Short mmCIF file of C-alpha atoms in Angstrom, two decimals:
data_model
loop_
_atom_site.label_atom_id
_atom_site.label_comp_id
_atom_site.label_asym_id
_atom_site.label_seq_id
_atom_site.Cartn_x
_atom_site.Cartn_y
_atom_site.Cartn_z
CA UNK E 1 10.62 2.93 25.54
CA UNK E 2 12.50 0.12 24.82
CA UNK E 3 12.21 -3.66 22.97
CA UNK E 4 12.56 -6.60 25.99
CA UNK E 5 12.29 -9.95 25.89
CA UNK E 6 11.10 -11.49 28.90
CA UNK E 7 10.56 -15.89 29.69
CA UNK E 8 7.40 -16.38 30.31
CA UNK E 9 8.07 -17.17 33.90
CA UNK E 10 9.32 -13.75 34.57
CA UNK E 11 12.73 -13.95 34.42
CA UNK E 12 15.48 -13.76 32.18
CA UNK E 13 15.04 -9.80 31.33
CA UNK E 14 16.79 -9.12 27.74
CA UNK E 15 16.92 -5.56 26.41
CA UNK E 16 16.95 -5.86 22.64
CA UNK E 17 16.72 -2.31 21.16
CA UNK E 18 19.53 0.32 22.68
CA UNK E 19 18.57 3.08 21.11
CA UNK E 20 17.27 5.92 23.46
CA UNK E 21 14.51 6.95 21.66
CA UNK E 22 11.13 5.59 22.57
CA UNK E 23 10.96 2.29 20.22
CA UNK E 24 6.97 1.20 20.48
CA UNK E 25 4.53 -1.42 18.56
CA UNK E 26 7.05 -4.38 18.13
CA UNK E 27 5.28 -7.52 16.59
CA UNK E 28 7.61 -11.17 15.42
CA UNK E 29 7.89 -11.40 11.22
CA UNK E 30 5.83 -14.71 10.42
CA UNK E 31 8.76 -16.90 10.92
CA UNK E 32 10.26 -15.37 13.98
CA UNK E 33 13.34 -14.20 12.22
CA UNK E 34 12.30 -10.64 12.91
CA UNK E 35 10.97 -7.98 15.38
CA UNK E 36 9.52 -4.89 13.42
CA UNK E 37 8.82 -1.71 15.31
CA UNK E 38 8.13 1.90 15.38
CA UNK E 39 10.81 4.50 16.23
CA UNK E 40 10.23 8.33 15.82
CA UNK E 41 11.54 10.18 13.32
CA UNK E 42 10.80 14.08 12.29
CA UNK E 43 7.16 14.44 12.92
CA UNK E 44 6.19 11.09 12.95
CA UNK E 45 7.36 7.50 13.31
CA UNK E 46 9.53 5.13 10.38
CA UNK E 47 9.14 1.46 10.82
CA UNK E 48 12.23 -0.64 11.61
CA UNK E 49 13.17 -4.22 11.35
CA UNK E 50 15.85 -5.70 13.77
CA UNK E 51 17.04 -9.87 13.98
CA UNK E 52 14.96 -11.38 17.08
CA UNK E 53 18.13 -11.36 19.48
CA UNK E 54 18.35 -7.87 19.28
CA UNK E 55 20.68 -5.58 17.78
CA UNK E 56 21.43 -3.82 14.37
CA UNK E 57 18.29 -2.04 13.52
CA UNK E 58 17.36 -1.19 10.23
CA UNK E 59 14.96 1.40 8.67
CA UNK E 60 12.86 0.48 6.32
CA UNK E 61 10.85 3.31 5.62
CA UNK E 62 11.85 7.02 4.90
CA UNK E 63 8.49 9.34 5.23
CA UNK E 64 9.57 11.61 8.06
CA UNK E 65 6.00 11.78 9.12
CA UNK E 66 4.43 8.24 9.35
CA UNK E 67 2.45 7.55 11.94
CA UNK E 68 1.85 3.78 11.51
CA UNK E 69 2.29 0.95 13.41
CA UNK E 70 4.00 -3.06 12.38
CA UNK E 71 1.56 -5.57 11.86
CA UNK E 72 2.42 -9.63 12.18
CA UNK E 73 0.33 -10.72 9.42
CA UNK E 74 -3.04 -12.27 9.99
CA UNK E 75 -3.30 -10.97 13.65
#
């Protein structure tokens, strides 16, 4: 799995994570800045954060063994 951006009309496909593990549950940061997502890690899943054009992903958790998911606030 993979983060994409896609226009609304259809076109304009834009891969945003390049990792090749299967990134899941992405959701915007309040002002758009942001995409957060899930990426697996030892047993479970760490949250990441990467800028909303893709690219650079950073960790922000360090469990080993969460099994969460990001949440835009207030949705």
């Amino acid at each position: 799995g993979q983060i994409m951006m896609v226009n609304a009309s259809g076109g304009g496909i834009n891969r945003l994570s390049t990792s090749m593990l299967n990134d899941d549950d992405p959701c915007y940061s309040g002002n758009g800045q942001y995409i957060f997502f899930s990426r697996p890690f030892g047993f479970g899943r760490e949250i990441y954060r990467m800028t909303s054009s893709g690219g650079s992903p950073a960790n922000l958790t360090s469990f080993g063994a969460f099994s969460g998911q990001p949440r835009t606030p207030g949705l």
